[in-house]
XYZ file of C-alpha atoms in Angstrom:
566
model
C 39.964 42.011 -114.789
C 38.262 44.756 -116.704
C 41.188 47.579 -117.115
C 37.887 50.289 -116.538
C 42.861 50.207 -116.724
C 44.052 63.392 -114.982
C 39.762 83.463 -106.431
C 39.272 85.038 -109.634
C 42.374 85.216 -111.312
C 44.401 82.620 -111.274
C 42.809 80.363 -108.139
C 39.946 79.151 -108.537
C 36.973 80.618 -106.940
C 36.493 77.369 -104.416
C 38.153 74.490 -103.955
C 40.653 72.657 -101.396
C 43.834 74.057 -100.850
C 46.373 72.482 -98.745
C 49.467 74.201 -100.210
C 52.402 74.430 -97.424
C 52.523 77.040 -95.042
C 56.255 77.104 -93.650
C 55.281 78.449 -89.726
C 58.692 79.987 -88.019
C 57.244 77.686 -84.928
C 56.593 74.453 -86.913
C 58.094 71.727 -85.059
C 59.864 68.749 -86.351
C 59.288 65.981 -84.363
C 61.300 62.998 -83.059
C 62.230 60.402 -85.700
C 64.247 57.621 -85.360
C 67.730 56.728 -85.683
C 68.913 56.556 -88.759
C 70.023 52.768 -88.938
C 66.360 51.749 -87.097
C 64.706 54.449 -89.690
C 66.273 52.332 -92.625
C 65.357 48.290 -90.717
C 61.776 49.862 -90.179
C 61.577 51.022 -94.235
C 63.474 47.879 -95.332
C 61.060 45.618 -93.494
C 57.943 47.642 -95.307
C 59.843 46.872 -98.265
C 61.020 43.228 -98.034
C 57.377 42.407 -97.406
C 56.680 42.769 -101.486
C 59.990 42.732 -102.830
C 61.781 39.113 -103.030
C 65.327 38.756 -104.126
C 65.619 38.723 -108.345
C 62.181 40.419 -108.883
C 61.411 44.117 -109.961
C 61.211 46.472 -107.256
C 61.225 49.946 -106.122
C 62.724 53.130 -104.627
C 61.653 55.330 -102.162
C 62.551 58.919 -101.110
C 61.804 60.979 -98.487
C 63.183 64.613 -98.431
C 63.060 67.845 -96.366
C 64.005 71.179 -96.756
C 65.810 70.193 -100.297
C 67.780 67.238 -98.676
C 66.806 63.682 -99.212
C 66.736 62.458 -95.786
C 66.537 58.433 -96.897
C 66.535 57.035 -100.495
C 67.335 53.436 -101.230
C 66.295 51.108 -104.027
C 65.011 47.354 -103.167
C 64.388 44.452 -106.338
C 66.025 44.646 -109.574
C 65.735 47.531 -112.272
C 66.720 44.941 -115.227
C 66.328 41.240 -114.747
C 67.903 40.222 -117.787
C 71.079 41.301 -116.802
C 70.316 41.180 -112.682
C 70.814 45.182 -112.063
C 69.439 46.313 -108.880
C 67.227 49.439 -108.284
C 69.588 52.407 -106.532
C 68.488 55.787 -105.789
C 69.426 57.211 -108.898
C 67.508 54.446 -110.917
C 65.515 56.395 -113.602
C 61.836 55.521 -113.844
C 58.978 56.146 -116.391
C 56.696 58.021 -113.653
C 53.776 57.649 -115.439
C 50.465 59.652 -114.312
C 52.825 61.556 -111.589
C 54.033 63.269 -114.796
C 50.530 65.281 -115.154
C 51.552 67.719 -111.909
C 54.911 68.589 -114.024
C 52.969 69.565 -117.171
C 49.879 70.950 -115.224
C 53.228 73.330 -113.352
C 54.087 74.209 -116.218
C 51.015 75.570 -117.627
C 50.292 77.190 -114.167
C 53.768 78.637 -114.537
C 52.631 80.454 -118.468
C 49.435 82.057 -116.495
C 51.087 83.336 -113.824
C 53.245 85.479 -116.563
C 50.245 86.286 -118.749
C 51.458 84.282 -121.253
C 47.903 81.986 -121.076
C 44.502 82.342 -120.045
C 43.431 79.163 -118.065
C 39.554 80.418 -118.620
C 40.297 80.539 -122.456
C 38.541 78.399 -124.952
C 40.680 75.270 -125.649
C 40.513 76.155 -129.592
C 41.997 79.582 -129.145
C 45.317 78.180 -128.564
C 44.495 75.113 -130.685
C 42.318 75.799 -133.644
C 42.218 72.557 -135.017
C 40.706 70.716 -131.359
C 37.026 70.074 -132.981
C 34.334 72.118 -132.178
C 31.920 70.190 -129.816
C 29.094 72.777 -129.495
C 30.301 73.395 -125.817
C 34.126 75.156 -125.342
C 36.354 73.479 -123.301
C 38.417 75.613 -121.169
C 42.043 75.160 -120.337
C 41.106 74.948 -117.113
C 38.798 72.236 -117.788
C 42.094 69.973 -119.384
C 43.430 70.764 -116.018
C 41.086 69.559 -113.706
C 39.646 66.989 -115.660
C 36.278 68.354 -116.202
C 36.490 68.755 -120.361
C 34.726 65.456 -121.101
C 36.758 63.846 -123.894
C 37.688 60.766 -124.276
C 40.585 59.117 -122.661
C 43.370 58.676 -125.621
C 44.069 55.324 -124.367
C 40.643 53.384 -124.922
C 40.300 55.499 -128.301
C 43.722 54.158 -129.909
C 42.770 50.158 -128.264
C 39.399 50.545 -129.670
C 41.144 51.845 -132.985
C 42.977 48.768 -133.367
C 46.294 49.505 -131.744
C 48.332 47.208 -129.911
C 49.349 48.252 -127.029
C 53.154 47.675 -127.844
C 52.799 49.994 -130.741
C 54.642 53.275 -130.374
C 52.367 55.828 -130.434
C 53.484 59.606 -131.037
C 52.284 62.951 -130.277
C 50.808 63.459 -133.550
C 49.033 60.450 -133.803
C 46.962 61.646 -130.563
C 46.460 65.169 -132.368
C 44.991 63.323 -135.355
C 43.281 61.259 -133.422
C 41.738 64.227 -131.169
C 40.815 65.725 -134.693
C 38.544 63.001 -135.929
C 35.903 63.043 -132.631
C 32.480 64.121 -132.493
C 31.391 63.310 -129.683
C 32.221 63.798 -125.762
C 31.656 61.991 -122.236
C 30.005 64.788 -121.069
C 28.944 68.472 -121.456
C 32.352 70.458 -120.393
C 32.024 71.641 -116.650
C 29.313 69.721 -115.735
C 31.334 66.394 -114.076
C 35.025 65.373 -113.282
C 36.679 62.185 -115.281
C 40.147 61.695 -115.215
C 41.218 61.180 -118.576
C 44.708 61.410 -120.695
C 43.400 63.165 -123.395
C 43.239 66.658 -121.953
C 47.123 66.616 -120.898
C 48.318 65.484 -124.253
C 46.529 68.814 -125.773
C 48.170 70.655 -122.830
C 51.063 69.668 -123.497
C 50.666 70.896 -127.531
C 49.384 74.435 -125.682
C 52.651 75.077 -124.186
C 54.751 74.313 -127.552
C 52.290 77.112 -129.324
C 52.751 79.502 -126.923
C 56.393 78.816 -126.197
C 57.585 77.740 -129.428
C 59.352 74.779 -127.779
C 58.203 71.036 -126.726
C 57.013 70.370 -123.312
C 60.617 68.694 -122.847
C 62.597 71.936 -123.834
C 60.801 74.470 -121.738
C 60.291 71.986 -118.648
C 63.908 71.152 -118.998
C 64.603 75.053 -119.187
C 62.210 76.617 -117.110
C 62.122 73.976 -114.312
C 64.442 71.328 -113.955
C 67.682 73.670 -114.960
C 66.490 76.274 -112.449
C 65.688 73.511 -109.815
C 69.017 71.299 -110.313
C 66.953 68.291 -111.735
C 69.760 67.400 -113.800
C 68.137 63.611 -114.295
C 64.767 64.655 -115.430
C 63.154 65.288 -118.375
C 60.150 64.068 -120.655
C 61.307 61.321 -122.838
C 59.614 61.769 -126.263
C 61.808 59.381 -128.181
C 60.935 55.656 -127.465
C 64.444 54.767 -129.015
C 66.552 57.339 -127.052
C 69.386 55.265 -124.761
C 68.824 56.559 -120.860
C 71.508 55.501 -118.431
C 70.380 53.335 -115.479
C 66.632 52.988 -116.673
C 64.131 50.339 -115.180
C 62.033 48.745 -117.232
C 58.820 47.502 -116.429
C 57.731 44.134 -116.051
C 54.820 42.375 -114.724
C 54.374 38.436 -112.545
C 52.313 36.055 -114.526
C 49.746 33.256 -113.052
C 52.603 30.934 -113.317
C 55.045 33.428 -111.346
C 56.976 34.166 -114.562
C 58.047 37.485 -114.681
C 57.570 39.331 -118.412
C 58.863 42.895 -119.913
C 56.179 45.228 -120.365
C 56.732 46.975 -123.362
C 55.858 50.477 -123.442
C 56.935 52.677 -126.293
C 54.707 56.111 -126.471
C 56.218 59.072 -127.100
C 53.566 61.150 -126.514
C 53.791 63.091 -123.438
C 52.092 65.367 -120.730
C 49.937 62.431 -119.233
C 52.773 60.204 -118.927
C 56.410 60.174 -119.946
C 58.331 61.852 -117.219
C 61.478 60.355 -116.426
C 63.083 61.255 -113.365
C 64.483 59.068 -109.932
C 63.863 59.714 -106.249
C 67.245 61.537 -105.735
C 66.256 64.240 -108.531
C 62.493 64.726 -106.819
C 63.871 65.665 -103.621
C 64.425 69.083 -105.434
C 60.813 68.846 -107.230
C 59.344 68.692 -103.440
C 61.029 71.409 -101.747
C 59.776 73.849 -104.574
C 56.619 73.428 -103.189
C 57.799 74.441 -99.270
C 60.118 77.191 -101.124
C 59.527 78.291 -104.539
C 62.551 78.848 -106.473
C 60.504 78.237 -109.697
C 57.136 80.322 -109.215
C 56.159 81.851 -105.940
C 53.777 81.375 -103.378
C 50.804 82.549 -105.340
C 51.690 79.838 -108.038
C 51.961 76.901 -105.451
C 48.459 77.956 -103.739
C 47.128 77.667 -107.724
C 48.274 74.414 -108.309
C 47.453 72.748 -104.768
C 43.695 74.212 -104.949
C 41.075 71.714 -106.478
C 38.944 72.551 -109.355
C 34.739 73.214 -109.254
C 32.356 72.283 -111.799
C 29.650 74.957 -113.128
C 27.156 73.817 -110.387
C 29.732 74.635 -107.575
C 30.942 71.065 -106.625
C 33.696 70.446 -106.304
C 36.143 68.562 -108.994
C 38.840 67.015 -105.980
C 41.370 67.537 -108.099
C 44.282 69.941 -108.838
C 46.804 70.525 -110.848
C 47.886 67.232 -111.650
C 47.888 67.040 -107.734
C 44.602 65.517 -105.498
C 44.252 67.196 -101.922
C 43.490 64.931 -99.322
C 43.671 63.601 -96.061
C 45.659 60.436 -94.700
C 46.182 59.146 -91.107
C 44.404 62.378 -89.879
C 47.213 64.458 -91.884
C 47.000 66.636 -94.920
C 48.679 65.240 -97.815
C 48.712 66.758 -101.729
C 49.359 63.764 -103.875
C 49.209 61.711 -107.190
C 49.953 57.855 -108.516
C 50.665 56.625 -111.821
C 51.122 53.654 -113.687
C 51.575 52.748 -116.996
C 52.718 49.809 -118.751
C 53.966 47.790 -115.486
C 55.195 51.074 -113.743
C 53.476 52.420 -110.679
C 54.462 55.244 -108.887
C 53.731 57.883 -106.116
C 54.379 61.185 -105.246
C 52.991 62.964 -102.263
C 54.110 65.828 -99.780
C 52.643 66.941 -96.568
C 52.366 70.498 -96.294
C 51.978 70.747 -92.243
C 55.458 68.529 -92.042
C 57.819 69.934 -94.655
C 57.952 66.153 -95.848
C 58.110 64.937 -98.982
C 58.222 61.035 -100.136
C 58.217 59.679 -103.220
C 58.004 55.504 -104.216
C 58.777 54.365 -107.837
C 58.273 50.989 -108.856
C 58.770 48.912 -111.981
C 56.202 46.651 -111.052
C 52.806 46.837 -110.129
C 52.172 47.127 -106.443
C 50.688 49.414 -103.316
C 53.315 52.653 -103.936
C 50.862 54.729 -102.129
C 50.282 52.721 -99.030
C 54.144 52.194 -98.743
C 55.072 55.680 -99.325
C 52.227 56.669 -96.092
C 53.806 53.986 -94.441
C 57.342 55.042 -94.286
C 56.370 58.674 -93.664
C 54.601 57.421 -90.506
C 57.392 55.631 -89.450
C 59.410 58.839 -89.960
C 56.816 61.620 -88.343
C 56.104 59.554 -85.363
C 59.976 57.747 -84.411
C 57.693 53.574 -84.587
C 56.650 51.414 -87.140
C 52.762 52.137 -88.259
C 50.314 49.357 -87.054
C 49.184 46.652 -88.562
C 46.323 48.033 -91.106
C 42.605 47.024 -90.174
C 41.756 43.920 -92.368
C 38.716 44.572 -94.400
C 36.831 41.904 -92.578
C 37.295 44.162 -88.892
C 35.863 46.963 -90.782
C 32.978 45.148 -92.941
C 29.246 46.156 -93.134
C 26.800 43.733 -93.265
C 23.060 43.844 -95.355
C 20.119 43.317 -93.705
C 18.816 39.437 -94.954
C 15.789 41.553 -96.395
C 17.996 43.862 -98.973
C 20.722 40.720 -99.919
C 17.297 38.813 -100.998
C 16.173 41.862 -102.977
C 19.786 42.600 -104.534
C 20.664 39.551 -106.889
C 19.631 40.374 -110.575
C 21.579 41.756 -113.629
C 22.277 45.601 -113.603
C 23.282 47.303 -116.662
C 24.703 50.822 -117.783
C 24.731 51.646 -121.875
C 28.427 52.455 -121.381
C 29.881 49.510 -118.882
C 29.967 45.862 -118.439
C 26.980 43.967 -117.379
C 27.067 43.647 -113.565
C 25.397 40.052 -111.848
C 24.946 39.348 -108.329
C 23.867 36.537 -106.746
C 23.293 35.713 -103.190
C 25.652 32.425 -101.884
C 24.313 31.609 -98.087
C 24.771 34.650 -96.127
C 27.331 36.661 -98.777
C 26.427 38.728 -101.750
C 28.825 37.770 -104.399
C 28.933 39.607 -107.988
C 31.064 39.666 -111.345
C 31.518 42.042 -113.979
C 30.532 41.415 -117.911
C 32.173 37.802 -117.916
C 34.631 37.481 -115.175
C 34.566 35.087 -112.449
C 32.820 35.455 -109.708
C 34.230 37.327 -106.672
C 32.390 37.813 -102.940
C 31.087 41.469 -102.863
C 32.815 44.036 -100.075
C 30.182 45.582 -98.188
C 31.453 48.688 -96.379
C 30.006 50.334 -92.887
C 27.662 52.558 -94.838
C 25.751 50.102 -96.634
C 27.896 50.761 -100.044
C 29.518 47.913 -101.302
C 32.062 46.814 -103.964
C 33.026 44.198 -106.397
C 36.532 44.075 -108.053
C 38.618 46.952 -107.046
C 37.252 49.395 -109.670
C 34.092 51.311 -108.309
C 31.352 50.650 -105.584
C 27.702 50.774 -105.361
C 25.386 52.757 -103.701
C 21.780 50.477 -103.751
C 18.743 52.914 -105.365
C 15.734 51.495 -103.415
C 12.053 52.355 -104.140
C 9.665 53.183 -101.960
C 8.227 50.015 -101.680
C 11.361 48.836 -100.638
C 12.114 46.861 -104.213
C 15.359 47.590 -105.775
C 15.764 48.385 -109.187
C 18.736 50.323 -109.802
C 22.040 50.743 -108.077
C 23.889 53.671 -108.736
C 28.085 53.266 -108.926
C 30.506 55.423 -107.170
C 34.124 56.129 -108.316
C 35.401 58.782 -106.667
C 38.114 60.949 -108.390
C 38.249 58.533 -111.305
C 35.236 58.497 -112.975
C 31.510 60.023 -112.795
C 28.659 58.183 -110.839
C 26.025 56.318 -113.277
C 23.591 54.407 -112.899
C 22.780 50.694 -113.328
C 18.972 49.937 -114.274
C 18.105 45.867 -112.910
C 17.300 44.521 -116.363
C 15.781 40.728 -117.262
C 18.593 39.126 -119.105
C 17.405 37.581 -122.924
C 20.358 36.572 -124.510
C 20.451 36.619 -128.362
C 19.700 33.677 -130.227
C 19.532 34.968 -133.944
C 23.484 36.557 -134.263
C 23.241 36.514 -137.626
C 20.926 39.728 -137.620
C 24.292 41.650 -135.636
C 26.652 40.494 -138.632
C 28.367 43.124 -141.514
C 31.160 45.417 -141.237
C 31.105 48.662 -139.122
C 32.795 51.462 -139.385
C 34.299 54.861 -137.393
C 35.070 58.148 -138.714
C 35.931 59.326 -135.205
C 38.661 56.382 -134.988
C 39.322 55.431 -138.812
C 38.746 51.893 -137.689
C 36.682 48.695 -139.260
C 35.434 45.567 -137.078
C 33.779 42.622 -139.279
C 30.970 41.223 -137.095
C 30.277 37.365 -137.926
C 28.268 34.863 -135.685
C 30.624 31.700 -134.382
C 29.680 28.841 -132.415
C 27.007 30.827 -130.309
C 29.152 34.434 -129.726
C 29.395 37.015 -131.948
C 32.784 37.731 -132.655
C 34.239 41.039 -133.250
C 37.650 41.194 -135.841
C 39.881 43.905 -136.821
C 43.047 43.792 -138.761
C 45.317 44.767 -136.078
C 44.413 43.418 -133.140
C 46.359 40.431 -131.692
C 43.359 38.154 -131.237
C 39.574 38.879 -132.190
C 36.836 39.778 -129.597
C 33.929 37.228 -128.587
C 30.615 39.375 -127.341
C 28.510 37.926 -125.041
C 24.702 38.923 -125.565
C 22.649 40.302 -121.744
C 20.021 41.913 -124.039
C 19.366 42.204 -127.565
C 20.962 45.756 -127.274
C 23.889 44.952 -124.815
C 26.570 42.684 -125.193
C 29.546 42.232 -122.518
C 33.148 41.863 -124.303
C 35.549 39.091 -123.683
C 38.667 41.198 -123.638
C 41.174 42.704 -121.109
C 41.293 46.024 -123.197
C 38.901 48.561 -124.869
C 35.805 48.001 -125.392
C 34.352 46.380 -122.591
C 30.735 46.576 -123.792
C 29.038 47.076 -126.887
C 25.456 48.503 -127.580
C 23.604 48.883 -130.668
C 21.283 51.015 -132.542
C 18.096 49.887 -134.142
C 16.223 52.135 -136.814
C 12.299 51.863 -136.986
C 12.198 49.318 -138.376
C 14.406 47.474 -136.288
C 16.875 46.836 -138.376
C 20.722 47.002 -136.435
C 22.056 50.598 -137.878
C 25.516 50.965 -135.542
C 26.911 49.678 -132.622
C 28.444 51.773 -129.714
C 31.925 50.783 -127.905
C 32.498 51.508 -124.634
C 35.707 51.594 -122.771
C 37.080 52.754 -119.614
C 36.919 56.432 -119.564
C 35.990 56.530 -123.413
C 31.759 56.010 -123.963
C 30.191 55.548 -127.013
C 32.474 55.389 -129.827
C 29.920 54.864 -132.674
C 30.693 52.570 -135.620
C 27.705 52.468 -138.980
C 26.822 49.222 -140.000
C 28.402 49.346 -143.567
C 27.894 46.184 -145.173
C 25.421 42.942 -144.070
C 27.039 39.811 -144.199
């Protein structure tokens, strides 16, 4: 699959906030037993988890105390150790909320304006012709590039360690952004690295020192801290592995060192502490929990649905502040409910539903029974009129994305992105449908009825764009694509060369070379698991090929000049 895989004053002017309000007549409801709380979470658990395989933990805490932690699967299965509560875990993208607390934490003593201009604390962040506020790194809305798709498209294996200051360099080199700052919401990496720089210039200390001084100490998190040394020995850590197609299960190596995105290593026990600061602030007060809980806006008023490394929402009919993470194999989940005094947290070293098991066992915990069954997505299917599913098959393309294809199979729409298989499209009660689990479509129809356009939708993660219906004319002449290209923004080189009807993409350090597939002249889909997905190129006058454009998930047009002609 395509891995397409962050009031005036300090609160923002608008935005959700669903920080916890501790009510002297807030009732805590009837729960079950203890021993039937921990069958009902095992079973939940057991479901996933077989005996010898990765697993997970789960916590759930009130008023400071962790009110049921236990670990399920193995935290190393070369030597058979099993996942306890004190297991530490890599917590991946939960980590942003930590660095985003502590930059909320510097404002609230005047020690940082979140409205200032990125480059005032960090002179050497280019200058794009548009500042980017601190508040903008925050909330997502600065428009760089995810760090992630710029070091794969750079030529880095993803096993590499990568560093702190190979992301600064990195950030120094670009030109270009995703979008004019302010203007739309994209989660991306990038910004939370360059926070994370902010608070060692105004603190004189690394995000690790002044999180492990400011916060943790305070808070009695004596387990946490950001690991920024990929050789460092931690006690009782998990590491991450992944299930093959041949149920083999395989380390997944991950080595950065750069934190503030990602890097966060903590273990359900510790984050029972971490929670309750939200209920009752030991570190910050009340005005600096309402900050952090209360989603950003963009410049025309929208809003950005997301906090401080936190996402207000709504689950089961209850309010819940959360965020997931995963990186390398890890996923994780953090999420409180600010009407319950709850907390729960679910770390895995595998990849699997963290979120839907944390909600799970806090139903089971707020209402004394086992949740019910979930609605398959059949019972809650839409269906297309037999006038629109003859209209929709075609090829749909966006400059920065895969190709997508549907195709109508009896009665079902089925789709596939770039070069994947084929996979029957979801179509949802409002007409919107999906293929693959990364966005959905919302069908642009003219007024005649045709369509010609279908517009994607992808919530928090990543902008809407649009996808123009296109004639496919695949390239016949590759030869004219061939030569060496080049990018200043990534100090990389791909050699271009026409083989056996693909054009095929090689760079010195990647473990295998890239075959593109042509749609158009202009657009090519890329046989590859990792960045970039698609590639587009530039024709002068004449039309002679001048550059080609990478595309990646969260990263668009990374230009590289043709150099040299074959």
């Amino acid at each position: 699959m395509v891995n397409f895989s962050r009031r005036a004053g300090l609160l923002a002017a608008a935005g959700v906030v669903f920080a916890p309000k501790l009510l002297a007549n807030s009732s805590v409801p009837a729960t079950l037993p203890v021993g039937e709380l921990e069958a009902a979470i095992d079973a939940l658990f057991h479901e996933h988890i077989a005996a010898g395989e990765a697993g997970a933990a789960i916590g759930l805490y009130r008023q400071g105390r962790v009110l049921f932690a236990k670990g399920y699967g193995l935290a190393d299965l070369d030597q058979g150790v099993a996942i306890t509560p004190t297991t530490q875990f890599n917590v991946a993208s939960v980590s942003k909320q930590f660095t985003a607390f502590a930059i909320a934490l510097l404002a609230s003593e005047g020690r940082l304006d979140l409205d200032a201009n990125v480059r005032h604390y960090l002179p050497w962040v280019p200058d794009f012709g548009h500042p980017i506020t601190v508040r903008q790194l925050v909330h997502h809305t600065n428009g760089l590039r995810d760090e992630y798709t710029l070091l794969e498209v750079a030529g880095r294996d993803v096993r590499d360690v990568s560093t702190q200051r190979q992301i600064i360099e990195l950030v120094k080199l670009q030109r270009e952004l995703n979008f004019e700052p302010g203007t739309a919401h994209s989660y991306n990496n990038t910004g939370y690295s360059l926070l994370a720089e902010i608070i060692a210039v105004i603190t004189g200390k690394s995000l690790r020192q002044f999180s492990s001084e400011r916060m943790f100490g305070p808070l009695g998190m004596q387990r946490t801290f950001f690991g920024d040394d990929a050789d460092e020995v931690i006690t009782e850590r998990a590491t991450s592995y992944e299930k093959g197609a041949d149920g083999r299960w395989q380390r997944t190596v991950l080595t950065t060192e750069s934190v503030g995105h990602s890097g966060l290593i903590t273990n359900v026990t510790d984050l029972a502490k971490w929670s309750d600061n939200f209920f009752r602030p030991k570190v910050g007060d009340r005005t600096l929990i309402d900050l952090v809980c209360t989603s950003g806006t963009l410049r025309d008023g929208r809003a950005a649905k997301y906090a401080f490394g936190l996402t207000p929402s709504e689950i089961n009919g209850r309010k819940i502040v959360a965020h997931s993470g995963g990186d390398g194999s890890f996923t994780t989940y953090f999420t409180f409910y600010p009407e319950h005094d709850l907390g729960v947290a679910v770390l895995a070293n595998r990849r699997m539903d963290v979120g839907g098991l944390a909600h799970k066992a806090a139903e089971v915990f707020l209402t004394g029974k086992a949740p019910k069954p979930a609605e398959t997505a059949a019972s809650k299917a839409g269906v297309l009129s037999k006038a629109v599913l003859a209209r929709l098959p075609g090829t749909y393309i966006n400059p920065t994305a895969p190709s997508l294809t549907l195709e109508r199979r009896g009665d079902q729409l089925f789709g596939w992105w770039g070069v994947e298989e084929p996979a029957a499209a979801v179509i949802k009660p409002d007409g919107t449908f999906h293929v693959g689990g990364w966005s959905h479509f919302r069908i642009v129809a003219a007024k005649d009825g045709s369509i010609n356009a279908l517009e994607s939708i992808y919530g928090i993660s990543m902008q809407p764009r649009l996808f123009k219906r296109v004639q496919p004319a695949p390239v016949t002449d590759l030869a004219r694509y061939e030569g060496d290209y080049f990018s200043d923004e990534l100090d990389a080189r791909y050699r271009m060369t026409a083989e056996g009807g693909d054009l095929v993409m090689y760079h010195l350090w990647r473990p295998e070379p890239i075959k593109l597939v042509s749609v158009t002249p202009e657009h090519f889909n890329a046989r590859t698991g990792w960045a970039p997905h698609a590639v587009t190129f530039e024709l002068d006058a004449r039309g002679e090929i001048v550059a080609a454009r990478m595309h990646g998930a969260r990263a668009d047009n990374m230009r590289f000049e043709r150099r040299k002609k074959a």
